[in-house]
Amino acid sequence: RPIDGPSQDVCKLATPSPGNPLQIECCPPAMAGRESKPFQFPSPSEPKRIRRPAHLASQDKEYVEKYKLAMKRMKCLPPEDPRSFFQQAKVHCAYCNGSYVQSSHTNLGLQIHFSWLFLPFHRMYLHFYERILGSLIQDPTFALPFWNWDHEDGMAIAEMFKDPESPLFDGLRNVHHLPSNKPLDLRWDRVTEDKPFERIRDDNYARVYELMVSGAQRRLEFFGPKYRAGDPPPAGGGGTSERLHNMAHLWTGGHNQQFGEDMGNFYSAGRDPIFYVHHCNVDRLWNVWKTIGGFRFDFDDYDYLNTSFLFYDENSDLIKIKVKDVLDPQALGLEYEDRPIPWRNSRP
Ligand code: C2O
């Protein structure tokens, strides 16, 4: 059976890691007893949202101003507003740190990492987040940028995220990773800070190749294990798409924070605006993977397609959305700007 989303009536305190005594409140406002609406695709007459690489978008002053204004307005919404920055960050915590239980099995926690739900869940999250931002500036074309860490020009954190006065800034990031020429190291050992740029670049290409091409020839490898109603929450591993994505969290998060805040822990990752930009690239690589050929298709399993989740949308309506609703990015009005794929032939 498909997982029928989180129970609206039961929501527990979250913990930074399983079994940790620290308790965190991550439940969304006013879910109990509330009627959810079925997801509706954006009307075909709506303009497309074109996600661009963050390092290039950083040079487009007009875009950066729009993005900052949208984020600022989101941060200024009252904290109990489900569209607010604060509540949106909690969405990730509630789905990942033990707040939710499965609506059909309230004795079982719900976890959207470490399984085939990883990619579709985050695509949904980005969809609603982006539409909320666009609606706050009345711009139906507004699109998040993507952190193009699989191309040498885009590996560093983009400039627009580094101005401490900007709503795109987050003070809880690893200060060693902020200089403008510092590339994300997908094979970072959590100590070394002086690896030369070319080494990091080549290592990254080999790593992306391994997790997108040679080690991801079948969907189970790429998406992660199956997860259905009644299964206990998966607790580790996950597909190559997820393993490829993990390092950006650890590398960006504060190195001297207890739980790696913000990016280095599920419960706090959504508090860093760069979280959504990182996930746009993960989402984009899902599309790229399907173009590589061979057996690289989406699952067509009934339980997978009908697994549903709950999100608040830009009108603060509670929406029930299913995995099958997000498998076609075009139907969501979504496009990624084309980028070269330098790792395509980086067989190690
Ligand atoms: Cu839900 Cu990048 O994690």
Short mmCIF file of C-alpha atoms and ligand atoms in Angstrom, two decimals:
data_model
loop_
_atom_site.label_atom_id
_atom_site.label_comp_id
_atom_site.label_asym_id
_atom_site.label_seq_id
_atom_site.Cartn_x
_atom_site.Cartn_y
_atom_site.Cartn_z
CA ARG A 1 0.00 0.00 0.00
CA PRO A 2 1.15 3.57 -0.61
CA ILE A 3 2.07 5.77 2.32
CA ASP A 4 -0.88 8.06 2.84
CA GLY A 5 1.07 11.04 4.16
CA PRO A 6 1.55 12.17 7.73
CA SER A 7 -1.27 11.87 10.22
CA GLN A 8 -2.86 15.29 10.71
CA ASP A 9 -3.78 14.46 14.30
CA VAL A 10 -0.51 13.16 15.71
CA CYS A 11 2.63 15.28 15.62
CA LYS A 12 5.47 14.72 18.06
CA LEU A 13 8.44 16.74 19.22
CA ALA A 14 11.42 16.25 16.94
CA THR A 15 14.99 15.34 17.93
CA PRO A 16 18.26 16.35 16.23
CA SER A 17 19.19 12.67 15.90
CA PRO A 18 17.26 9.48 16.77
CA GLY A 19 17.22 8.95 20.51
CA ASN A 20 18.72 12.35 21.32
CA PRO A 21 17.11 13.82 24.45
CA LEU A 22 16.94 17.33 22.97
CA GLN A 23 13.39 18.07 21.79
CA ILE A 24 12.43 20.51 19.09
CA GLU A 25 8.99 21.74 18.08
CA CYS A 26 8.56 21.29 14.30
CA CYS A 27 4.85 20.70 13.81
CA PRO A 28 3.01 22.91 11.31
CA PRO A 29 0.13 25.13 12.43
CA ALA A 30 -3.50 23.99 12.54
CA MET A 31 -3.38 20.64 10.79
CA ALA A 32 -5.71 18.62 13.00
CA GLY A 33 -9.18 18.17 11.57
CA ARG A 34 -8.44 20.39 8.61
CA GLU A 35 -9.64 19.43 5.13
CA SER A 36 -6.83 19.07 2.59
CA LYS A 37 -7.29 19.91 -1.08
CA PRO A 38 -6.03 17.69 -3.89
CA PHE A 39 -3.04 19.05 -5.79
CA GLN A 40 -3.78 21.00 -8.98
CA PHE A 41 -1.23 21.43 -11.72
CA PRO A 42 -0.36 25.03 -12.56
CA SER A 43 -2.49 26.16 -15.48
CA PRO A 44 -0.71 25.79 -18.83
CA SER A 45 -1.20 29.54 -19.36
CA GLU A 46 1.06 30.32 -16.39
CA PRO A 47 4.54 31.44 -17.44
CA LYS A 48 7.36 28.92 -17.05
CA ARG A 49 9.73 29.15 -14.11
CA ILE A 50 13.28 28.82 -15.35
CA ARG A 51 15.84 27.89 -12.72
CA ARG A 52 19.28 29.28 -13.47
CA PRO A 53 22.73 28.49 -12.05
CA ALA A 54 23.27 30.52 -8.89
CA HIS A 55 26.77 31.68 -9.80
CA LEU A 56 25.46 33.24 -13.02
CA ALA A 57 22.24 34.56 -11.48
CA SER A 58 24.44 36.28 -8.84
CA GLN A 59 25.62 38.66 -11.57
CA ASP A 60 22.09 39.63 -12.54
CA LYS A 61 21.38 42.55 -10.20
CA GLU A 62 17.70 42.72 -10.97
CA TYR A 63 17.21 39.02 -10.23
CA VAL A 64 19.20 39.18 -6.98
CA GLU A 65 17.08 42.12 -5.79
CA LYS A 66 13.86 40.25 -6.53
CA TYR A 67 15.05 37.12 -4.79
CA LYS A 68 16.19 39.12 -1.76
CA LEU A 69 12.88 40.96 -1.57
CA ALA A 70 10.92 37.70 -1.75
CA MET A 71 13.06 36.13 0.99
CA LYS A 72 12.79 39.25 3.11
CA ARG A 73 9.00 39.20 2.87
CA MET A 74 8.94 35.51 3.71
CA LYS A 75 11.07 36.21 6.79
CA CYS A 76 8.72 39.05 7.80
CA LEU A 77 5.55 36.94 7.75
CA PRO A 78 4.23 36.21 11.24
CA PRO A 79 5.82 33.01 12.57
CA GLU A 80 2.46 31.21 12.74
CA ASP A 81 1.83 31.81 9.02
CA PRO A 82 2.48 28.48 7.25
CA ARG A 83 4.20 30.37 4.40
CA SER A 84 6.72 32.04 6.70
CA PHE A 85 10.42 31.31 6.57
CA PHE A 86 10.21 29.84 10.04
CA GLN A 87 7.37 27.43 9.22
CA GLN A 88 8.86 26.46 5.88
CA ALA A 89 12.13 25.48 7.56
CA LYS A 90 10.13 23.33 9.98
CA VAL A 91 8.61 21.36 7.10
CA HIS A 92 11.94 19.62 6.61
CA CYS A 93 12.32 18.98 10.32
CA ALA A 94 8.81 17.54 10.68
CA TYR A 95 9.30 15.10 7.80
CA CYS A 96 12.82 14.09 8.80
CA ASN A 97 13.36 14.32 12.54
CA GLY A 98 10.55 12.24 13.97
CA SER A 99 7.55 14.59 14.24
CA TYR A 100 5.24 12.80 11.86
CA VAL A 101 3.70 9.35 11.93
CA GLN A 102 2.11 7.55 8.95
CA SER A 103 -1.59 8.35 8.83
CA SER A 104 -2.48 4.69 8.27
CA HIS A 105 -0.01 3.38 10.90
CA THR A 106 0.24 5.91 13.68
CA ASN A 107 2.65 3.64 15.56
CA LEU A 108 5.24 4.16 12.78
CA GLY A 109 7.31 7.27 12.18
CA LEU A 110 7.52 8.85 8.74
CA GLN A 111 10.94 9.56 7.21
CA ILE A 112 11.41 10.88 3.69
CA HIS A 113 15.16 10.30 3.47
CA PHE A 114 16.97 7.00 2.80
CA SER A 115 14.38 5.66 0.33
CA TRP A 116 12.78 6.14 -3.08
CA LEU A 117 10.78 9.05 -1.61
CA PHE A 118 13.86 11.25 -1.30
CA LEU A 119 13.76 12.84 -4.78
CA PRO A 120 9.99 13.34 -5.18
CA PHE A 121 9.50 14.70 -1.66
CA HIS A 122 12.16 17.38 -2.14
CA ARG A 123 10.78 18.28 -5.56
CA MET A 124 7.41 18.97 -3.94
CA TYR A 125 8.97 21.00 -1.16
CA LEU A 126 10.81 23.19 -3.70
CA HIS A 127 7.65 23.59 -5.77
CA PHE A 128 5.64 25.05 -2.91
CA TYR A 129 8.54 27.09 -1.55
CA GLU A 130 9.21 28.70 -4.91
CA ARG A 131 5.55 29.52 -5.50
CA ILE A 132 5.29 31.12 -2.08
CA LEU A 133 8.32 33.30 -2.83
CA GLY A 134 6.92 34.27 -6.24
CA SER A 135 3.53 35.16 -4.79
CA LEU A 136 5.11 37.40 -2.14
CA ILE A 137 6.53 39.59 -4.92
CA GLN A 138 3.63 39.04 -7.35
CA ASP A 139 6.01 37.49 -9.86
CA PRO A 140 4.65 34.29 -11.44
CA THR A 141 7.95 33.77 -13.29
CA PHE A 142 10.05 33.74 -10.11
CA ALA A 143 12.31 30.70 -9.95
CA LEU A 144 14.91 29.61 -7.42
CA PRO A 145 18.49 29.36 -8.70
CA PHE A 146 20.42 26.09 -8.55
CA TRP A 147 23.82 25.48 -7.00
CA ASN A 148 25.66 24.13 -10.05
CA TRP A 149 28.28 22.19 -8.03
CA ASP A 150 28.73 19.64 -10.81
CA HIS A 151 30.43 22.27 -12.99
CA GLU A 152 33.76 23.88 -12.10
CA ASP A 153 32.39 27.42 -12.44
CA GLY A 154 29.61 26.76 -9.96
CA MET A 155 31.26 24.74 -7.21
CA ALA A 156 31.75 27.58 -4.73
CA ILE A 157 28.89 29.12 -2.76
CA ALA A 158 27.48 31.82 -5.05
CA GLU A 159 28.27 35.44 -4.13
CA MET A 160 24.67 36.45 -3.49
CA PHE A 161 24.56 34.23 -0.41
CA LYS A 162 27.56 35.85 1.26
CA ASP A 163 26.48 39.39 2.14
CA PRO A 164 25.83 39.31 5.90
CA GLU A 165 23.17 42.03 5.46
CA SER A 166 21.19 40.00 2.96
CA PRO A 167 18.18 37.78 3.71
CA LEU A 168 20.03 35.11 1.69
CA PHE A 169 22.75 34.96 4.33
CA ASP A 170 22.98 32.48 7.15
CA GLY A 171 25.47 32.98 9.99
CA LEU A 172 25.71 29.27 10.75
CA ARG A 173 27.93 28.18 7.89
CA ASN A 174 31.47 26.85 7.93
CA VAL A 175 33.60 30.00 7.71
CA HIS A 176 36.41 28.12 5.98
CA HIS A 177 34.13 27.53 3.02
CA LEU A 178 33.05 31.09 2.33
CA PRO A 179 36.00 32.48 0.30
CA SER A 180 34.89 33.05 -3.26
CA ASN A 181 37.23 30.53 -4.87
CA LYS A 182 36.52 27.72 -2.41
CA PRO A 183 34.82 24.83 -4.24
CA LEU A 184 32.49 22.38 -2.54
CA ASP A 185 34.53 19.18 -2.11
CA LEU A 186 32.25 16.19 -2.68
CA ARG A 187 34.94 13.98 -1.16
CA TRP A 188 35.75 16.23 1.76
CA ASP A 189 37.31 14.32 4.67
CA ARG A 190 35.97 16.91 7.15
CA VAL A 191 39.50 18.11 7.99
CA THR A 192 41.52 19.08 4.91
CA GLU A 193 41.13 22.69 3.80
CA ASP A 194 44.07 23.11 1.44
CA LYS A 195 43.30 20.72 -1.40
CA PRO A 196 44.08 22.54 -4.66
CA PHE A 197 41.15 23.61 -6.81
CA GLU A 198 42.03 21.28 -9.69
CA ARG A 199 42.17 18.26 -7.40
CA ILE A 200 38.77 19.05 -5.93
CA ARG A 201 37.29 19.64 -9.37
CA ASP A 202 38.56 16.36 -10.77
CA ASP A 203 37.54 14.43 -7.66
CA ASN A 204 34.08 15.97 -7.89
CA TYR A 205 33.67 14.98 -11.53
CA ALA A 206 34.72 11.44 -10.73
CA ARG A 207 32.32 11.32 -7.79
CA VAL A 208 29.38 12.61 -9.84
CA TYR A 209 30.22 10.13 -12.57
CA GLU A 210 30.27 7.29 -10.09
CA LEU A 211 26.93 8.18 -8.50
CA MET A 212 25.10 9.24 -11.69
CA VAL A 213 26.57 6.89 -14.29
CA SER A 214 28.61 3.81 -13.32
CA GLY A 215 26.99 3.17 -9.93
CA ALA A 216 23.47 4.27 -10.92
CA GLN A 217 22.44 2.13 -13.85
CA ARG A 218 19.16 1.04 -12.32
CA ARG A 219 16.47 2.95 -10.53
CA LEU A 220 16.83 1.15 -7.21
CA GLU A 221 20.47 2.20 -7.09
CA PHE A 222 19.71 5.80 -7.94
CA PHE A 223 16.47 6.43 -6.03
CA GLY A 224 17.05 4.20 -3.01
CA PRO A 225 15.09 1.35 -1.43
CA LYS A 226 11.32 0.92 -1.68
CA TYR A 227 9.25 2.22 1.22
CA ARG A 228 5.56 1.45 1.62
CA ALA A 229 2.79 1.92 4.15
CA GLY A 230 3.47 -0.17 7.23
CA ASP A 231 7.24 -0.25 6.76
CA PRO A 232 9.33 1.11 9.63
CA PRO A 233 11.03 4.42 8.82
CA PRO A 234 14.21 3.78 6.81
CA ALA A 235 17.29 4.77 8.76
CA GLY A 236 20.33 4.94 6.54
CA GLY A 237 21.86 4.40 3.16
CA GLY A 238 19.61 5.72 0.45
CA GLY A 239 20.20 5.87 -3.27
CA THR A 240 23.19 7.29 -5.09
CA SER A 241 21.26 10.54 -5.73
CA GLU A 242 21.00 11.02 -1.99
CA ARG A 243 24.57 10.00 -1.25
CA LEU A 244 25.77 12.45 -3.87
CA HIS A 245 23.79 15.20 -2.16
CA ASN A 246 24.88 14.60 1.44
CA MET A 247 28.30 16.25 1.38
CA ALA A 248 27.00 19.72 0.55
CA HIS A 249 25.08 19.60 3.82
CA LEU A 250 28.07 18.65 5.97
CA TRP A 251 30.44 20.95 4.11
CA THR A 252 28.18 24.01 4.34
CA GLY A 253 26.99 23.58 7.91
CA GLY A 254 28.70 25.25 10.85
CA HIS A 255 31.85 23.35 11.80
CA ASN A 256 31.64 24.35 15.44
CA GLN A 257 27.92 23.79 15.97
CA GLN A 258 26.75 20.93 18.14
CA PHE A 259 24.56 19.31 15.48
CA GLY A 260 26.14 20.84 12.37
CA GLU A 261 23.55 23.63 12.22
CA ASP A 262 22.22 24.84 9.96
CA MET A 263 22.89 22.80 6.83
CA GLY A 264 24.46 19.82 8.56
CA ASN A 265 21.30 18.58 10.27
CA PHE A 266 17.85 17.71 8.88
CA TYR A 267 16.08 19.67 11.58
CA SER A 268 17.85 22.96 10.84
CA ALA A 269 18.85 22.65 7.16
CA GLY A 270 15.77 24.55 5.93
CA ARG A 271 16.89 27.61 7.90
CA ASP A 272 19.67 28.25 5.41
CA PRO A 273 18.35 29.73 2.13
CA ILE A 274 21.08 27.81 0.32
CA PHE A 275 19.37 24.54 1.25
CA TYR A 276 16.72 25.12 -1.42
CA VAL A 277 19.35 26.10 -3.98
CA HIS A 278 21.37 22.98 -3.29
CA HIS A 279 18.23 20.89 -3.67
CA CYS A 280 17.40 22.51 -6.99
CA ASN A 281 20.64 21.05 -8.32
CA VAL A 282 19.81 17.64 -6.88
CA ASP A 283 16.43 17.94 -8.58
CA ARG A 284 18.02 18.98 -11.85
CA LEU A 285 20.38 16.00 -11.73
CA TRP A 286 17.34 13.72 -11.47
CA ASN A 287 16.31 15.02 -14.91
CA VAL A 288 19.85 14.68 -16.23
CA TRP A 289 20.07 11.08 -14.99
CA LYS A 290 17.01 10.15 -17.05
CA THR A 291 18.74 11.43 -20.20
CA ILE A 292 21.81 9.20 -19.73
CA GLY A 293 19.98 6.20 -21.15
CA GLY A 294 19.96 2.49 -20.36
CA PHE A 295 17.45 1.54 -17.65
CA ARG A 296 17.28 5.02 -16.21
CA PHE A 297 13.52 5.53 -15.79
CA ASP A 298 11.23 6.62 -13.00
CA PHE A 299 9.49 3.89 -11.00
CA ASP A 300 6.00 2.95 -12.13
CA ASP A 301 5.12 1.05 -8.96
CA TYR A 302 1.54 1.74 -7.80
CA ASP A 303 2.53 2.35 -4.19
CA TYR A 304 5.27 4.75 -5.21
CA LEU A 305 3.05 6.76 -7.56
CA ASN A 306 0.31 7.09 -4.99
CA THR A 307 2.35 7.97 -1.94
CA SER A 308 1.10 11.35 -0.76
CA PHE A 309 2.34 14.22 1.39
CA LEU A 310 0.88 17.41 2.82
CA PHE A 311 2.15 20.92 2.17
CA TYR A 312 0.77 24.42 2.61
CA ASP A 313 0.71 26.37 -0.64
CA GLU A 314 1.02 30.09 -1.48
CA ASN A 315 -2.62 30.63 -0.45
CA SER A 316 -2.04 28.88 2.89
CA ASP A 317 -4.25 26.02 1.69
CA LEU A 318 -3.30 22.55 2.86
CA ILE A 319 -2.56 20.46 -0.25
CA LYS A 320 -2.33 16.70 -0.62
CA ILE A 321 0.17 15.93 -3.36
CA LYS A 322 1.21 12.54 -4.74
CA VAL A 323 4.49 11.29 -6.11
CA LYS A 324 2.87 10.83 -9.54
CA ASP A 325 2.09 14.57 -9.61
CA VAL A 326 5.77 15.53 -9.72
CA LEU A 327 7.39 13.07 -12.12
CA ASP A 328 7.04 15.42 -15.09
CA PRO A 329 8.78 18.75 -14.38
CA GLN A 330 7.14 20.31 -17.44
CA ALA A 331 3.69 19.72 -16.01
CA LEU A 332 4.85 21.71 -12.96
CA GLY A 333 5.84 24.60 -15.24
CA LEU A 334 9.45 24.03 -14.38
CA GLU A 335 12.62 24.19 -16.45
CA TYR A 336 16.34 24.23 -15.82
CA GLU A 337 18.66 26.34 -17.86
CA ASP A 338 20.90 24.07 -19.93
CA ARG A 339 24.42 23.59 -18.61
CA PRO A 340 27.40 21.64 -19.90
CA ILE A 341 27.88 18.25 -18.20
CA PRO A 342 31.65 18.12 -17.71
CA TRP A 343 31.58 14.92 -15.63
CA ARG A 344 29.87 12.86 -18.33
CA ASN A 345 33.13 11.17 -19.36
CA SER A 346 34.97 11.29 -16.04
CA ARG A 347 35.26 7.55 -15.59
CA PRO A 348 37.81 7.31 -12.75
CU1 C2O B 1 16.01 16.53 3.07
CU2 C2O B 1 19.22 17.73 1.57
O1 C2O B 1 17.88 16.90 2.68
#
